[in-house]
Amino acid sequence: MTVNELSSGCGFKAVALPDGEKEVSGGYAGDLLSWVMGRAKEGCAWITIMSNINIIAVASLADVACIILAEGVGVDESVKKTAEEKGVNILSTELPAYETAALISKEI
C-alpha cells in the first residue's frame, strides 16, 4: 500500500506529500524521538503528536514512509517546507493516536 492509498483509505489530510507513492509496510506509534529512531521500522507509518522540526530528521533517519500527526496536531510552514525538501510525507488526522493506529492496522 502506498502513502497516497493509506491517506485516502483512512481519510487523512496531506500536510506534505513529496513522495505519495512510497510504500507503507507497517505502523509505529511513539513520541519520544530517540525511541522512535531506534525502533521504528523502515517503511512504517509513524503516528505521533510531536510537531517540531526534529520529526523530519527522525523520519529521515528511520526511513519511515510517512508521519501521521494525530489528535489534530499541525505543523508550521517551516516544518512543511523542510518535509517537502527532504522528501518526508506528513499526514494529519483529528483522531486520537490509539484510534489512528487501529484504523491503519485494518488498512495495511
Tab-separated table of N, CA and C in Angstrom, residues 6-91:
chain	number	residue	atom	x	y	z
A	6	LEU	N	-3.058	4.918	1.636
A	6	LEU	CA	-3.344	4.952	3.068
A	6	LEU	C	-4.094	6.228	3.427
A	7	SER	N	-3.627	7.334	2.895
A	7	SER	CA	-4.254	8.626	3.179
A	7	SER	C	-5.708	8.661	2.723
A	8	SER	N	-5.951	8.232	1.506
A	8	SER	CA	-7.329	8.276	1.008
A	8	SER	C	-8.212	7.228	1.683
A	9	GLY	N	-7.663	6.055	1.960
A	9	GLY	CA	-8.435	4.996	2.607
A	9	GLY	C	-8.836	5.310	4.034
A	10	CYS	N	-8.011	6.096	4.707
A	10	CYS	CA	-8.275	6.425	6.120
A	10	CYS	C	-8.830	7.830	6.303
A	11	GLY	N	-8.872	8.606	5.242
A	11	GLY	CA	-9.392	9.962	5.339
A	11	GLY	C	-8.427	10.946	5.978
A	12	PHE	N	-7.124	10.678	5.854
A	12	PHE	CA	-6.137	11.586	6.409
A	12	PHE	C	-5.929	12.776	5.481
A	13	LYS	N	-5.530	13.886	6.048
A	13	LYS	CA	-5.228	15.099	5.282
A	13	LYS	C	-3.734	15.118	4.961
A	14	ALA	N	-3.395	15.431	3.729
A	14	ALA	CA	-1.991	15.561	3.342
A	14	ALA	C	-1.483	16.930	3.777
A	15	VAL	N	-0.428	16.935	4.587
A	15	VAL	CA	0.217	18.174	5.019
A	15	VAL	C	1.401	18.454	4.111
A	16	ALA	N	2.209	17.444	3.872
A	16	ALA	CA	3.327	17.484	2.924
A	16	ALA	C	3.371	16.118	2.276
A	17	LEU	N	3.381	16.081	0.973
A	17	LEU	CA	3.314	14.785	0.281
A	17	LEU	C	4.276	14.771	-0.914
A	18	PRO	N	5.584	14.847	-0.648
A	18	PRO	CA	6.545	14.850	-1.748
A	18	PRO	C	6.725	13.493	-2.420
A	19	ASP	N	6.362	12.399	-1.734
A	19	ASP	CA	6.537	11.058	-2.296
A	19	ASP	C	5.373	10.166	-1.898
A	20	GLY	N	4.199	10.496	-2.402
A	20	GLY	CA	2.988	9.762	-2.057
A	20	GLY	C	2.968	8.321	-2.515
A	21	GLU	N	3.867	7.941	-3.407
A	21	GLU	CA	3.920	6.560	-3.890
A	21	GLU	C	4.844	5.685	-3.056
A	22	LYS	N	5.389	6.230	-1.982
A	22	LYS	CA	6.246	5.443	-1.093
A	22	LYS	C	5.415	4.349	-0.440
A	23	GLU	N	5.978	3.157	-0.363
A	23	GLU	CA	5.273	2.002	0.180
A	23	GLU	C	5.238	2.026	1.707
A	24	VAL	N	4.069	1.708	2.249
A	24	VAL	CA	3.870	1.613	3.696
A	24	VAL	C	3.843	0.132	4.054
A	25	SER	N	4.701	-0.262	4.994
A	25	SER	CA	4.816	-1.681	5.338
A	25	SER	C	4.347	-2.012	6.745
A	26	GLY	N	3.939	-1.023	7.512
A	26	GLY	CA	3.503	-1.263	8.881
A	26	GLY	C	3.260	0.050	9.585
A	27	GLY	N	3.167	0.008	10.890
A	27	GLY	CA	2.929	1.220	11.651
A	27	GLY	C	3.754	1.253	12.919
A	28	TYR	N	3.932	2.446	13.443
A	28	TYR	CA	4.642	2.636	14.708
A	28	TYR	C	4.059	3.870	15.373
A	29	ALA	N	3.807	3.802	16.668
A	29	ALA	CA	3.289	4.948	17.414
A	29	ALA	C	4.277	5.287	18.520
A	30	GLY	N	4.663	6.551	18.585
A	30	GLY	CA	5.574	6.971	19.632
A	30	GLY	C	5.891	8.444	19.538
A	31	ASP	N	6.208	9.034	20.690
A	31	ASP	CA	6.504	10.461	20.755
A	31	ASP	C	7.899	10.770	21.273
A	32	LEU	N	8.591	9.802	21.833
A	32	LEU	CA	9.948	10.019	22.295
A	32	LEU	C	10.880	9.803	21.102
A	33	LEU	N	11.419	10.891	20.578
A	33	LEU	CA	12.122	10.842	19.302
A	33	LEU	C	13.294	9.864	19.297
A	34	SER	N	14.067	9.819	20.357
A	34	SER	CA	15.198	8.886	20.393
A	34	SER	C	14.712	7.438	20.363
A	35	TRP	N	13.580	7.178	20.965
A	35	TRP	CA	12.979	5.839	20.962
A	35	TRP	C	12.525	5.474	19.551
A	36	VAL	N	11.895	6.418	18.874
A	36	VAL	CA	11.421	6.185	17.507
A	36	VAL	C	12.599	5.900	16.577
A	37	MET	N	13.683	6.673	16.722
A	37	MET	CA	14.860	6.463	15.871
A	37	MET	C	15.394	5.039	15.974
A	38	GLY	N	15.342	4.469	17.159
A	38	GLY	CA	15.890	3.141	17.359
A	38	GLY	C	14.930	1.997	17.122
A	39	ARG	N	13.629	2.295	17.036
A	39	ARG	CA	12.658	1.205	16.987
A	39	ARG	C	11.699	1.210	15.799
A	40	ALA	N	11.460	2.352	15.215
A	40	ALA	CA	10.554	2.392	14.057
A	40	ALA	C	11.202	1.658	12.885
A	41	LYS	N	10.424	0.870	12.216
A	41	LYS	CA	10.928	0.096	11.076
A	41	LYS	C	10.853	0.908	9.787
A	42	GLU	N	11.777	0.637	8.903
A	42	GLU	CA	11.785	1.267	7.587
A	42	GLU	C	10.439	1.019	6.902
A	43	GLY	N	9.876	2.068	6.323
A	43	GLY	CA	8.624	1.945	5.586
A	43	GLY	C	7.364	2.026	6.421
A	44	CYS	N	7.499	2.227	7.725
A	44	CYS	CA	6.296	2.278	8.554
A	44	CYS	C	5.624	3.652	8.483
A	45	ALA	N	4.383	3.683	8.895
A	45	ALA	CA	3.651	4.934	9.091
A	45	ALA	C	3.814	5.274	10.566
A	46	TRP	N	4.474	6.380	10.855
A	46	TRP	CA	4.783	6.763	12.236
A	46	TRP	C	3.708	7.707	12.753
A	47	ILE	N	3.015	7.299	13.796
A	47	ILE	CA	1.961	8.097	14.421
A	47	ILE	C	2.551	8.834	15.609
A	48	THR	N	2.343	10.152	15.661
A	48	THR	CA	2.887	10.960	16.738
A	48	THR	C	2.038	12.206	16.959
A	49	ILE	N	2.266	12.865	18.099
A	49	ILE	CA	1.690	14.185	18.328
A	49	ILE	C	2.786	15.244	18.345
A	50	MET	N	4.017	14.823	18.124
A	50	MET	CA	5.139	15.765	18.054
A	50	MET	C	5.039	16.554	16.754
A	51	SER	N	5.367	17.843	16.814
A	51	SER	CA	5.212	18.653	15.601
A	51	SER	C	6.392	19.568	15.320
A	52	ASN	N	7.478	19.428	16.068
A	52	ASN	CA	8.604	20.325	15.818
A	52	ASN	C	9.470	19.813	14.668
A	53	ILE	N	10.429	20.607	14.274
A	53	ILE	CA	11.272	20.308	13.113
A	53	ILE	C	12.030	18.996	13.263
A	54	ASN	N	12.255	18.547	14.491
A	54	ASN	CA	13.015	17.316	14.717
A	54	ASN	C	12.323	16.070	14.182
A	55	ILE	N	11.007	16.124	13.977
A	55	ILE	CA	10.321	14.947	13.433
A	55	ILE	C	10.793	14.650	12.014
A	56	ILE	N	11.195	15.677	11.292
A	56	ILE	CA	11.681	15.467	9.920
A	56	ILE	C	12.996	14.689	9.948
A	57	ALA	N	13.901	15.088	10.841
A	57	ALA	CA	15.183	14.387	10.963
A	57	ALA	C	14.984	12.939	11.376
A	58	VAL	N	14.116	12.705	12.348
A	58	VAL	CA	13.860	11.345	12.824
A	58	VAL	C	13.231	10.504	11.712
A	59	ALA	N	12.271	11.064	11.005
A	59	ALA	CA	11.625	10.335	9.905
A	59	ALA	C	12.641	9.969	8.828
A	60	SER	N	13.561	10.870	8.545
A	60	SER	CA	14.599	10.603	7.543
A	60	SER	C	15.546	9.508	8.016
A	61	LEU	N	15.995	9.616	9.255
A	61	LEU	CA	16.929	8.619	9.794
A	61	LEU	C	16.303	7.224	9.860
A	62	ALA	N	15.053	7.165	10.259
A	62	ALA	CA	14.363	5.874	10.376
A	62	ALA	C	13.813	5.393	9.036
A	63	ASP	N	13.808	6.267	8.042
A	63	ASP	CA	13.279	5.970	6.700
A	63	ASP	C	11.834	5.478	6.755
A	64	VAL	N	11.003	6.197	7.520
A	64	VAL	CA	9.583	5.853	7.581
A	64	VAL	C	8.892	6.292	6.289
A	65	ALA	N	7.778	5.667	5.985
A	65	ALA	CA	7.025	6.028	4.784
A	65	ALA	C	6.321	7.368	4.958
A	66	CYS	N	5.847	7.622	6.185
A	66	CYS	CA	5.162	8.880	6.457
A	66	CYS	C	5.052	9.110	7.954
A	67	ILE	N	4.821	10.341	8.277
A	67	ILE	CA	4.479	10.734	9.637
A	67	ILE	C	2.983	11.001	9.626
A	68	ILE	N	2.272	10.478	10.609
A	68	ILE	CA	0.853	10.790	10.771
A	68	ILE	C	0.704	11.572	12.069
A	69	LEU	N	0.315	12.820	11.953
A	69	LEU	CA	0.087	13.669	13.117
A	69	LEU	C	-1.328	13.413	13.624
A	70	ALA	N	-1.433	12.875	14.817
A	70	ALA	CA	-2.739	12.529	15.394
A	70	ALA	C	-3.279	13.682	16.234
A	71	GLU	N	-4.552	13.576	16.597
A	71	GLU	CA	-5.220	14.472	17.538
A	71	GLU	C	-5.284	15.928	17.078
A	72	GLY	N	-5.295	16.121	15.754
A	72	GLY	CA	-5.436	17.467	15.209
A	72	GLY	C	-4.185	18.318	15.287
A	73	VAL	N	-3.066	17.700	15.590
A	73	VAL	CA	-1.805	18.435	15.677
A	73	VAL	C	-1.421	18.945	14.294
A	74	GLY	N	-0.933	20.165	14.245
A	74	GLY	CA	-0.471	20.753	12.993
A	74	GLY	C	1.001	21.105	13.082
A	75	VAL	N	1.555	21.500	11.969
A	75	VAL	CA	2.952	21.944	11.923
A	75	VAL	C	3.004	23.329	11.298
A	76	ASP	N	4.073	24.059	11.591
A	76	ASP	CA	4.202	25.377	10.988
A	76	ASP	C	4.792	25.262	9.582
A	77	GLU	N	4.809	26.358	8.886
A	77	GLU	CA	5.235	26.368	7.485
A	77	GLU	C	6.680	25.917	7.307
A	78	SER	N	7.547	26.222	8.262
A	78	SER	CA	8.951	25.813	8.119
A	78	SER	C	9.091	24.292	8.171
A	79	VAL	N	8.268	23.642	8.973
A	79	VAL	CA	8.298	22.176	9.040
A	79	VAL	C	7.770	21.593	7.725
A	80	LYS	N	6.683	22.156	7.206
A	80	LYS	CA	6.150	21.698	5.916
A	80	LYS	C	7.184	21.840	4.811
A	81	LYS	N	7.833	22.989	4.765
A	81	LYS	CA	8.824	23.254	3.725
A	81	LYS	C	9.991	22.281	3.823
A	82	THR	N	10.478	22.058	5.032
A	82	THR	CA	11.584	21.125	5.232
A	82	THR	C	11.178	19.712	4.857
A	83	ALA	N	9.963	19.323	5.193
A	83	ALA	CA	9.472	17.986	4.821
A	83	ALA	C	9.468	17.823	3.303
A	84	GLU	N	8.995	18.813	2.598
A	84	GLU	CA	8.981	18.760	1.130
A	84	GLU	C	10.398	18.647	0.582
A	85	GLU	N	11.309	19.442	1.135
A	85	GLU	CA	12.705	19.439	0.672
A	85	GLU	C	13.392	18.107	0.940
A	86	LYS	N	13.092	17.491	2.070
A	86	LYS	CA	13.753	16.246	2.482
A	86	LYS	C	13.016	14.994	2.026
A	87	GLY	N	11.862	15.158	1.354
A	87	GLY	CA	11.105	14.005	0.868
A	87	GLY	C	10.363	13.242	1.942
A	88	VAL	N	9.939	13.948	2.998
A	88	VAL	CA	9.224	13.305	4.106
A	88	VAL	C	7.731	13.595	3.991
A	89	ASN	N	6.940	12.550	3.889
A	89	ASN	CA	5.484	12.677	3.814
A	89	ASN	C	4.905	12.928	5.200
A	90	ILE	N	3.996	13.896	5.292
A	90	ILE	CA	3.295	14.158	6.550
A	90	ILE	C	1.800	14.166	6.281
A	91	LEU	N	1.072	13.373	7.056
A	91	LEU	CA	-0.385	13.336	7.003
A	91	LEU	C	-0.901	13.782	8.365
